[in-house]
CSV table of C-alpha atoms in Angstrom, one decimal:
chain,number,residue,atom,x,y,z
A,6,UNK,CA,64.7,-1.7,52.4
A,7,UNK,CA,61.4,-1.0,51.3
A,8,UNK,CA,60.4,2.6,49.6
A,9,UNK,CA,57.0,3.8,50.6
A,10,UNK,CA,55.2,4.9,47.0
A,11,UNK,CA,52.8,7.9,47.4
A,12,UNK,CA,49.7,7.1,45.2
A,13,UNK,CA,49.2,9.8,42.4
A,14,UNK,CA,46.1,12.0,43.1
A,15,UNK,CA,44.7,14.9,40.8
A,16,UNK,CA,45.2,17.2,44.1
A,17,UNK,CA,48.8,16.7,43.8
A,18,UNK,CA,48.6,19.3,40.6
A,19,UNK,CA,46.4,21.8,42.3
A,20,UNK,CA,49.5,23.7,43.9
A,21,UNK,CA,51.5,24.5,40.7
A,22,UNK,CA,48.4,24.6,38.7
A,23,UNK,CA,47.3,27.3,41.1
A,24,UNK,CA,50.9,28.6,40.9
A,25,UNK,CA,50.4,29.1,37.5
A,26,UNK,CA,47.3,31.0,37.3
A,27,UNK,CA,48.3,33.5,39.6
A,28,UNK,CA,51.0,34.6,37.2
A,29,UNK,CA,51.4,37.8,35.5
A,30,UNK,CA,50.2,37.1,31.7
A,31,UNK,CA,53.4,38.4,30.1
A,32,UNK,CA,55.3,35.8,32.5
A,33,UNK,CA,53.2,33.4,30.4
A,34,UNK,CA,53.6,34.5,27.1
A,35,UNK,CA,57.4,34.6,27.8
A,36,UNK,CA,57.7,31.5,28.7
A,37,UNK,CA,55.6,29.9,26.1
A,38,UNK,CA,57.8,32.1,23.7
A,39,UNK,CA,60.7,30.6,24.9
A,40,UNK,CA,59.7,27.3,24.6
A,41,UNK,CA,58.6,27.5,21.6
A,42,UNK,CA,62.2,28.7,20.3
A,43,UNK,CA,63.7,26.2,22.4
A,44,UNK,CA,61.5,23.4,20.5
A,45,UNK,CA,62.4,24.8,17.3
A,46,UNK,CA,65.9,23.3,17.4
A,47,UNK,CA,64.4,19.6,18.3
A,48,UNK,CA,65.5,17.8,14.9
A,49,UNK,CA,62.5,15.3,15.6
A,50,UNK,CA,59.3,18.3,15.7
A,51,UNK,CA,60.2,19.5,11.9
A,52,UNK,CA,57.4,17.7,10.7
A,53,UNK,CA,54.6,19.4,12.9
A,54,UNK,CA,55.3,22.8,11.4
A,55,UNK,CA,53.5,24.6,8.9
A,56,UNK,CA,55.7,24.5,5.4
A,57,UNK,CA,54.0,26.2,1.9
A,58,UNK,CA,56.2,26.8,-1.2
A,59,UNK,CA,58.4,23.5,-1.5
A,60,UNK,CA,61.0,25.6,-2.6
A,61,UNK,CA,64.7,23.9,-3.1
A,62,UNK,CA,65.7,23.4,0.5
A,63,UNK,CA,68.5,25.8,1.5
A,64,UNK,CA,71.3,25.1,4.5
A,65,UNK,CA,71.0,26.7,7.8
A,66,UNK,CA,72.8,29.6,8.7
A,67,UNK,CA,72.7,33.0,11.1
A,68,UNK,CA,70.1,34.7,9.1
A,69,UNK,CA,67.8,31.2,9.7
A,70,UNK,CA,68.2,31.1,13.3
A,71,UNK,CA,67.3,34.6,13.6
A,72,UNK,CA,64.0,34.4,11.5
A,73,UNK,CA,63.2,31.3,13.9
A,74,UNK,CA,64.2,33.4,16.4
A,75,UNK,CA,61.7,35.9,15.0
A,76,UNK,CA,58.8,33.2,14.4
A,77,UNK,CA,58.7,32.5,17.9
A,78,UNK,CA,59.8,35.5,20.8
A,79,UNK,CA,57.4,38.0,19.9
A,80,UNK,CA,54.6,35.6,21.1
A,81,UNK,CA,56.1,37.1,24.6
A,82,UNK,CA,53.6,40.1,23.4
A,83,UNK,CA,50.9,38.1,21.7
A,84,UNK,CA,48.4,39.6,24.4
A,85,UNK,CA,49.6,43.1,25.3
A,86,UNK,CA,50.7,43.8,21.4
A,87,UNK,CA,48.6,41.0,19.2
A,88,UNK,CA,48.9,43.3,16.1
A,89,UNK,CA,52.4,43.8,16.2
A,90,UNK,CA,53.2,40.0,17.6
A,91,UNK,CA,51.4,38.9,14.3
A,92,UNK,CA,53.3,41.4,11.9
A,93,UNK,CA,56.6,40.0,13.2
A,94,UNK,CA,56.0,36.4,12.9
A,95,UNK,CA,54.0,36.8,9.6
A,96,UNK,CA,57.0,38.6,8.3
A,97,UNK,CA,59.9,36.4,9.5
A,98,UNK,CA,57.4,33.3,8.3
A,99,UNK,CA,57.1,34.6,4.7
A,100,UNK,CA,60.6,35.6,4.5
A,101,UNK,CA,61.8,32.0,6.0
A,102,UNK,CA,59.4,30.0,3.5
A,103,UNK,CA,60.6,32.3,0.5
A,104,UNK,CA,64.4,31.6,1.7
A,105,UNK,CA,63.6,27.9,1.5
A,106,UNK,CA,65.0,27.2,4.7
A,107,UNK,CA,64.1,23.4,6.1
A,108,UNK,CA,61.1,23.4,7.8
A,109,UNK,CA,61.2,24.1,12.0
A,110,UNK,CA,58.7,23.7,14.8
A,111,UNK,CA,58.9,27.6,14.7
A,112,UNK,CA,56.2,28.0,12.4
A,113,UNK,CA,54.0,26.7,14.7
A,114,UNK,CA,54.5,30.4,16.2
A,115,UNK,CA,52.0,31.7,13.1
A,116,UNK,CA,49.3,29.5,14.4
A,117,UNK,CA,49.4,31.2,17.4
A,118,UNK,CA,49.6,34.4,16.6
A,119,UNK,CA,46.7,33.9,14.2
A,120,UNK,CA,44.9,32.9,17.3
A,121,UNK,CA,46.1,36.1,19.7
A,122,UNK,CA,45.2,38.5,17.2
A,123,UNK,CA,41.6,37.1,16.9
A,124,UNK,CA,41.4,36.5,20.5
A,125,UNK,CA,42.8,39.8,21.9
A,126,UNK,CA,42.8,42.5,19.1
A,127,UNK,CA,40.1,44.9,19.9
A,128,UNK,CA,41.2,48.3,17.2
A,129,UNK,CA,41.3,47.8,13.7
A,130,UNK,CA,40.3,44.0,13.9
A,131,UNK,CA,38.8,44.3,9.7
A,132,UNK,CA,41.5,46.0,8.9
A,133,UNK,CA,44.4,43.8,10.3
A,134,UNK,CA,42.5,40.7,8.5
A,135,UNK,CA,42.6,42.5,5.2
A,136,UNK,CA,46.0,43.3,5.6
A,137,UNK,CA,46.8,40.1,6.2
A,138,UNK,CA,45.0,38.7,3.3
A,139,UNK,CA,47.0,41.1,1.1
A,140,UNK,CA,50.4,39.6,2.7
A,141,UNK,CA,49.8,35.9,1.9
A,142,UNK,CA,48.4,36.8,-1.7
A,143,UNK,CA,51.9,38.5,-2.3
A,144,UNK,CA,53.8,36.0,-0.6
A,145,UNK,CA,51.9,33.4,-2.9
A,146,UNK,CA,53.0,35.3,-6.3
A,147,UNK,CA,56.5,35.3,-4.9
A,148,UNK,CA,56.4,31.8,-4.1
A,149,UNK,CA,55.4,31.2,-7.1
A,150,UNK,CA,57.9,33.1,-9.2
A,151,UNK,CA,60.6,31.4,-7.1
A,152,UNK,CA,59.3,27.9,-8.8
A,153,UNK,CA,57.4,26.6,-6.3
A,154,UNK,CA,55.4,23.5,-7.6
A,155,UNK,CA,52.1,24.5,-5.6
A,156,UNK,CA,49.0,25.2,-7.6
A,157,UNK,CA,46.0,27.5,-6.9
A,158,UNK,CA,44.2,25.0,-4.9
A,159,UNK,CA,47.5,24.3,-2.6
A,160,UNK,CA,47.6,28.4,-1.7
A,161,UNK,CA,43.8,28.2,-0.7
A,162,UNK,CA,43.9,25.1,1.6
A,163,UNK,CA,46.8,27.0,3.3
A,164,UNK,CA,44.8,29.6,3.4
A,165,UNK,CA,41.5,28.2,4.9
A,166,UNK,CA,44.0,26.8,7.6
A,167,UNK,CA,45.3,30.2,8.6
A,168,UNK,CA,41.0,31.6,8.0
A,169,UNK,CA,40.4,28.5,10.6
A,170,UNK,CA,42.8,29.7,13.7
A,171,UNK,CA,41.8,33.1,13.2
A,172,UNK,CA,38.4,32.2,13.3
A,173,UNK,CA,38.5,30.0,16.2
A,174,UNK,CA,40.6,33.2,18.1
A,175,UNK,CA,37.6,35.3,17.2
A,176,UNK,CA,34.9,32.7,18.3
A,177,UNK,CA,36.4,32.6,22.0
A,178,UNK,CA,36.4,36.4,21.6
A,179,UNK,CA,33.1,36.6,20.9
A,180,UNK,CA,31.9,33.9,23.8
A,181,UNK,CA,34.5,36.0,26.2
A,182,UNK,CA,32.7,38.6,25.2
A,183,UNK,CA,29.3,37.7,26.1
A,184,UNK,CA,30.0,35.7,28.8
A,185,UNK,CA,31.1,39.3,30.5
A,186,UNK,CA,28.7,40.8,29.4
A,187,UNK,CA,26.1,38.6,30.9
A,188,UNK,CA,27.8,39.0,34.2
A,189,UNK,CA,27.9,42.5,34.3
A,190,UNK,CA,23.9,42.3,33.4
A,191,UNK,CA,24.0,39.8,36.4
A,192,UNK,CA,25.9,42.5,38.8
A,193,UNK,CA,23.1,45.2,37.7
A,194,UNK,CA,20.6,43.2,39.2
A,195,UNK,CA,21.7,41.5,42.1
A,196,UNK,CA,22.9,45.4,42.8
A,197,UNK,CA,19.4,46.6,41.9
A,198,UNK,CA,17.7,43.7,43.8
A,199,UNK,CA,19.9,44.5,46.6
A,200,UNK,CA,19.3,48.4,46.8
A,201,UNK,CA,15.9,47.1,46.3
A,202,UNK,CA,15.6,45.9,49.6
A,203,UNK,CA,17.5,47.7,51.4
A,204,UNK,CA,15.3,50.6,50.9
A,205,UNK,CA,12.3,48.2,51.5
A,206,UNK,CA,13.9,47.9,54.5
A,207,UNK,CA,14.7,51.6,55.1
A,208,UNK,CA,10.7,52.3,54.4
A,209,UNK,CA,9.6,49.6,56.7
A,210,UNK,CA,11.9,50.3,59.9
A,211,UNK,CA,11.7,54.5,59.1
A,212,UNK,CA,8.5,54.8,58.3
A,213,UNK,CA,7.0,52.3,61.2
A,214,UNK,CA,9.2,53.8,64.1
A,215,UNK,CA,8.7,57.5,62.9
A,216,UNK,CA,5.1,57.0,62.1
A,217,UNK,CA,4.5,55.7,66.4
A,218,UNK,CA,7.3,58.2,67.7
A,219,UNK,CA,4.8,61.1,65.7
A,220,UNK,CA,1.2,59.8,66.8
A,221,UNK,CA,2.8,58.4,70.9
A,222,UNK,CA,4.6,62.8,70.7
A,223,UNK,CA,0.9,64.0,69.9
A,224,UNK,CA,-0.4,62.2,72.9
A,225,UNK,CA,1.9,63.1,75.3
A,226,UNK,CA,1.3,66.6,74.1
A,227,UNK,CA,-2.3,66.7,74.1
A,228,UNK,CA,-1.7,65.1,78.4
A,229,UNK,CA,0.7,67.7,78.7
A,230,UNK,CA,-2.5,70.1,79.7
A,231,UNK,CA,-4.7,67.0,80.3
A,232,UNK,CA,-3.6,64.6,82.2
A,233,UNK,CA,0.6,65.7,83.3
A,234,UNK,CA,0.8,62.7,85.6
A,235,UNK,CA,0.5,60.5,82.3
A,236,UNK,CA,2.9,62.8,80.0
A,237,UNK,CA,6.1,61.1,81.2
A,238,UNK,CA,4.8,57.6,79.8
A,239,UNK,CA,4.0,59.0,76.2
A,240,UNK,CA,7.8,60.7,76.3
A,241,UNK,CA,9.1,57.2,77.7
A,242,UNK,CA,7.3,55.2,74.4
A,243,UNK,CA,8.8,58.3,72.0
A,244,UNK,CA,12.0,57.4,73.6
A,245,UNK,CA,11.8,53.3,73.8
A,246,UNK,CA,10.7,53.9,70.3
A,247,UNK,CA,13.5,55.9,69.2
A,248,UNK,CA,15.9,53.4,70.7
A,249,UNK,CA,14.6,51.0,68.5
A,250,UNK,CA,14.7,52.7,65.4
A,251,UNK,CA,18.0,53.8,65.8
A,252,UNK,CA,18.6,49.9,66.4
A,253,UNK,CA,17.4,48.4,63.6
A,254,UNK,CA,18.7,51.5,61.3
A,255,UNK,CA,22.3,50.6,62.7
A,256,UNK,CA,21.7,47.3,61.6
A,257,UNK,CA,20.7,48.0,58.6
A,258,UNK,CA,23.9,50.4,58.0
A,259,UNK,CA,26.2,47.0,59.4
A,260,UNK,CA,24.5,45.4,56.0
A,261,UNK,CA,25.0,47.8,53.6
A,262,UNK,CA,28.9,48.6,55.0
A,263,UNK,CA,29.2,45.0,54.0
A,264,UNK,CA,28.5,45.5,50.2
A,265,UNK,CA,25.0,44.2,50.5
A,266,UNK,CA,25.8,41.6,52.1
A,267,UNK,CA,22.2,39.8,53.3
A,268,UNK,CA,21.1,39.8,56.0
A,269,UNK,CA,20.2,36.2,56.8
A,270,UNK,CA,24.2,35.9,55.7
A,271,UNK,CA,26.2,35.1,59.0
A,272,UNK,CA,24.6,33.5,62.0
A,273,UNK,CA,25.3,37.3,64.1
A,274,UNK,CA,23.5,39.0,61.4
A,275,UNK,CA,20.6,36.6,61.5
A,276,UNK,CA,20.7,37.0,65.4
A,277,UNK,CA,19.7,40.4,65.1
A,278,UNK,CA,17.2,40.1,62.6
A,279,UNK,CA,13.4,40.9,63.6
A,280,UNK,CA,11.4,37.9,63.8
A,281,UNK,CA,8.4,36.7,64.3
A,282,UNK,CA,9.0,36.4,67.9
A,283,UNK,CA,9.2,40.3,67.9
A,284,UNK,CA,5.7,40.4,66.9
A,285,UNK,CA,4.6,41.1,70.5
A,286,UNK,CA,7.3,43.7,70.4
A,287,UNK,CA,5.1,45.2,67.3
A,288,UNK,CA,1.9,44.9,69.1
A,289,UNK,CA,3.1,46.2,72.7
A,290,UNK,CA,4.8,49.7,70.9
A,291,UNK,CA,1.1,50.5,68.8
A,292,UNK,CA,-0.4,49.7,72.4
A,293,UNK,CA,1.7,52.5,73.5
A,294,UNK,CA,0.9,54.5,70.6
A,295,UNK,CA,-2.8,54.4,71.9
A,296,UNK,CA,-3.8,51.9,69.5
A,297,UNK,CA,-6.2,49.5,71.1
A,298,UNK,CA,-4.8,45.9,69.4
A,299,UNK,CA,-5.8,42.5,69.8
A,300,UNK,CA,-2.8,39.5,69.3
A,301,UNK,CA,-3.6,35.7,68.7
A,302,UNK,CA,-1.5,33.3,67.8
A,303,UNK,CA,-2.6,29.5,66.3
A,304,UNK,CA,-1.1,26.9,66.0
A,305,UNK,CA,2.7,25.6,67.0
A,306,UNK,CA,5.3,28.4,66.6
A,307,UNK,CA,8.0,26.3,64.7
A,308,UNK,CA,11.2,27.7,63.5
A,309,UNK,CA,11.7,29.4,59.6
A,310,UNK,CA,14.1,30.6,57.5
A,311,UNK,CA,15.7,34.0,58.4
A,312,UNK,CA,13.6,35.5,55.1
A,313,UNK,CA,10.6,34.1,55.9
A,314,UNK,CA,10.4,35.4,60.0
A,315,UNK,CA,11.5,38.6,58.8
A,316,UNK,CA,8.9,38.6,55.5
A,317,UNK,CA,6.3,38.1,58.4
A,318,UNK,CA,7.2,40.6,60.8
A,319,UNK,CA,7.6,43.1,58.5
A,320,UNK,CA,3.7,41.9,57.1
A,321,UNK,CA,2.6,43.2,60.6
A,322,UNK,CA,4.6,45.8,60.6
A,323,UNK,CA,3.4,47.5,58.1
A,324,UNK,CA,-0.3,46.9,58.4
A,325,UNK,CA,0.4,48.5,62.0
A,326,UNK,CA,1.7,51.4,60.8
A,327,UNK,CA,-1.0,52.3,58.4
A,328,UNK,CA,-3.8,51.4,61.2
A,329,UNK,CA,-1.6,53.9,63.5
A,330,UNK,CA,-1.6,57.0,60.6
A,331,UNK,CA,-5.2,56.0,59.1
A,332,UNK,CA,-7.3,54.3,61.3
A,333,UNK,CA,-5.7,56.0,64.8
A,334,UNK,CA,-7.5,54.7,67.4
A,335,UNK,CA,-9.6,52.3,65.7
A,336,UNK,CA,-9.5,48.7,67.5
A,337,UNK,CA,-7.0,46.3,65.1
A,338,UNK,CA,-6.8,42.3,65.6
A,339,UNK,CA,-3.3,40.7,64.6
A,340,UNK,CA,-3.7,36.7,64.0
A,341,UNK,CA,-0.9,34.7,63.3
A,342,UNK,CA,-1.8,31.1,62.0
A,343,UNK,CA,1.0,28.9,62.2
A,344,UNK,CA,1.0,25.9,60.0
A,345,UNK,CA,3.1,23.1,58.5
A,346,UNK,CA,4.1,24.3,55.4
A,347,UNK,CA,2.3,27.9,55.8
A,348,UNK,CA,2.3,30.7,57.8
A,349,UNK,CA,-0.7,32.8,57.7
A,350,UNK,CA,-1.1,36.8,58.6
A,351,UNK,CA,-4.2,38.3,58.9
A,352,UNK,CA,-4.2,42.0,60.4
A,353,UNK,CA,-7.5,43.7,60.2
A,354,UNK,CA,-9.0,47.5,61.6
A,355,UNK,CA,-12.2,48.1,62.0
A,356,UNK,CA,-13.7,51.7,60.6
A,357,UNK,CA,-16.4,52.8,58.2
A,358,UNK,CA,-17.5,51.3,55.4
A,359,UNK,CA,-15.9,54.1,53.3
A,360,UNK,CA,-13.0,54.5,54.7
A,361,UNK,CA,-11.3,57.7,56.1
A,362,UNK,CA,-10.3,60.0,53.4
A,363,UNK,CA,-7.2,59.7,52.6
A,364,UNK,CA,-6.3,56.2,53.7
A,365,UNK,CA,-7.3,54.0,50.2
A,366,UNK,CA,-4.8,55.4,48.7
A,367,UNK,CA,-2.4,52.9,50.6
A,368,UNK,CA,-4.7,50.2,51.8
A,369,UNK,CA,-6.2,49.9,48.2
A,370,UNK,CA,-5.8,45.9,46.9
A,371,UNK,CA,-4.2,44.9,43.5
A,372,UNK,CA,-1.1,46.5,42.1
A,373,UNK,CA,-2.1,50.0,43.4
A,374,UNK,CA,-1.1,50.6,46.7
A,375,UNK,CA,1.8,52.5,48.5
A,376,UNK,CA,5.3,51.9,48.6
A,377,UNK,CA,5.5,50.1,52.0
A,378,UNK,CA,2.5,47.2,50.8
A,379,UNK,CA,4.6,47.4,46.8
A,380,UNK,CA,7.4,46.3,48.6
A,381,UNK,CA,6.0,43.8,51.2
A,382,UNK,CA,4.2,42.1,47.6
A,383,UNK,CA,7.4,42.4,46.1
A,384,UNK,CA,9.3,40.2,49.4
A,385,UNK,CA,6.2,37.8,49.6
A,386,UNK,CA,6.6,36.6,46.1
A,387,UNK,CA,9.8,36.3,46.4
A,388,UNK,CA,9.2,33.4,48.6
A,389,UNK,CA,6.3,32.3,46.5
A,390,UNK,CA,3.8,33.5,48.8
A,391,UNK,CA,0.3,36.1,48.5
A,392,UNK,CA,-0.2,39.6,50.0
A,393,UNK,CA,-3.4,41.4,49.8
A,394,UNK,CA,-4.5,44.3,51.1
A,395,UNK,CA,-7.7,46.2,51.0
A,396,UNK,CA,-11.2,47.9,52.4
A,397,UNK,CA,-14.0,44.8,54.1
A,398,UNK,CA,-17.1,45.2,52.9
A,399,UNK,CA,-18.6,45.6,56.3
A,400,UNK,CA,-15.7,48.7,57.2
A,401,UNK,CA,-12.8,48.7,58.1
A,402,UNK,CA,-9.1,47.6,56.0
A,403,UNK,CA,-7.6,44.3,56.2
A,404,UNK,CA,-4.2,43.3,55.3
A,405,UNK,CA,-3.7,39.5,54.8
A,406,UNK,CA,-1.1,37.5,53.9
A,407,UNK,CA,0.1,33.6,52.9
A,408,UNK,CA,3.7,33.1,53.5
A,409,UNK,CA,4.9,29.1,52.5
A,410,UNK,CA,7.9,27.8,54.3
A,411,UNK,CA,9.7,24.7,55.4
A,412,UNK,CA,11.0,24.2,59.4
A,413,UNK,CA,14.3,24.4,59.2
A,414,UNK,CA,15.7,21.8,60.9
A,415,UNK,CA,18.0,22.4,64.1
């Protein structure tokens, strides 16, 4: 009969290694207390404790197996109590060594304590040191009234030993420490970075949508006594563009229900994502607006990343919007230029040389500018690209921008 062997993998730990980490840390601590006083009875692991004084060695007995006992359990607590855990074993270990009991792999239980107490003692951490400083000074008189044979030089070696675990418990502290601390500053800003952009977002959709529904309401007002065979269109576009806001808000709410999650996240997100296929979308609604706008397109539209088609549209977006409230009326030209490894935006309104009066203030280049072109610079560096905005020197504003990108490959 021949037995089938399985061949040993790494994987084949993964399941009670996971086990184990999902366990309550007391659970832990209890067992490794328990093993610990379970070990201490092993004949064979005497020699791997820690042993100071050489005192005349005295039989076991009850009061022995309790201050083993006592060097070992309250490691149960080491976590949860650290102070106390290290009290009770320092004690029983002082008490044992000054007894002159043989030597036991319980006193391995003061090494760890040692550790816990610099590991996970957060109160009184300068004081519990000194204290315990002050215990094995007295403890080393006593010893050495007893007639122990150890000099001067023994009792510090010890000591350094004992300094050394405590140390290395309050060097994992520290790096614990920091290393949460450098993830909470982490949190802060992909939280700030998030909020961020969602309330680029907000200011893009919002302000677009809002800004046509105003100048398409005017209209239809002003053909209310005009022309009131035409009013219905202008109250059809304030509705089409309502629609849409209230689309792209929803959508925007769906992100931010799911704890920021982004928005190029999950193929249905991306899905509903404006893109730069919408542009004609853009162009058709500031048509409706009764902004007279010109679209070309060159080159081969190739697919992008989610960020990049959305960096774009909202690029267009924007510069619309502005024409719309500054420049109402004024003819615009939108070129797209699509290239291999760029995509180029140019979006320019013609006007005077000066400007109107109260539209540099947005359409000014450099780091002054509005929120909405702040926050398009901000998302086209992000993907290492270049936004400016600003006046031409023959009239007019002109918003252009370089946005690198790779295909992405279907």
């Amino acid at each position: 009969m021949t037995v089938r062997q399985v061949p040993w993998s790494p994987s084949l730990l993964r399941a009670p290694l996971g086990w184990w980490q999902e366990r309550d840390a007391l659970l832990k601590d209890g067992i490794l207390a328990l093993t610990l006083a379970l070990l201490a009875f092993v004949p064979t692991l005497s020699n791997l404790g820690a042993q100071i004084g050489d005192l005349p060695e005295r039989s076991a007995d009850v009061l022995s197996v309790g201050l083993v006992l006592a060097q070992t359990l309250p490691l149960a607590v080491r976590r949860r109590w650290p102070a106390a855990c290290l009290a009770v074993v320092a004690g029983a270990f002082a008490v044992y060594q000054a007894l002159g009991f043989a030597p036991t792999f319980a006193s391995v239980g003061l090494y760890a304590a040692l550790y816990s107490a610099g590991v996970h003692q957060i109160r009184f951490r300068r004081g519990l040191a000194v204290v315990a400083c002050a215990g094995y000074a007295v403890l080393a008189v006593v010893l050495d009234r007893l007639g122990s044979p150890l000099a001067l030089p023994d009792y510090l070696a010890f000591w350094l030993a004992l300094a050394a675990v405590w140390l290395v418990g309050r060097t994992v502290r520290t790096r614990r420490t920091e290393e949460a601390e450098r993830r909470r500053l982490a949190a802060e800003v992909a939280t700030a970075d998030e909020r961020a952009r969602i309330a680029r977002e907000l200011h893009d959709v919002v302000t677009h949508h809002v800004t046509a529904m105003v100048v398409q309401a005017d209209a239809a007002q002003f053909l209310l006594t005009s022309a009131p065979e035409r009013a219905g269109e202008g109250l059809t576009a304030v509705s089409d563009t309502g629609r849409r806001a209230l689309t792209e808000l929803r959508y925007l709410l769906g992100v931010l229900e799911a704890t920021g999650e982004s928005a190029s996240a999950t193929p249905a997100r991306a899905d509903r994502t404006p893109a730069l296929g919408q542009v004609e979308d853009l162009v058709e609604q500031a048509r409706r607006s009764g902004q007279p706008v010109e679209f070309r397109e060159q080159g081969e539209r190739r697919p992008r990343s989610v960020d990049v088609e959305l960096a774009a549209y909202r690029v267009v977006q924007e510069a619309l919007t502005n024409a719309m409230k500054y420049a109402a009326g004024k003819p615009t030209r939108v070129l797209l230029r699509h290239g291999g490894e760029h995509i180029g935006i140019e979006v320019t309104t013609q006007g005077p040389a000066d400007g109107p009066a109260d539209g540099p203030a947005t359409w000014q280049p450099g780091p002054v500018g509005g929120r909405g072109l702040a926050g398009l610079r901000a998302r086209v560096r992000t993907l290492d690209g270049e936004l400016v905005a600003g006046p031409r020197p023959e009239g007019g504003f002109e918003v252009r921008a370089t946005i690198p990108s790779e295909s992405v490959q279907e």
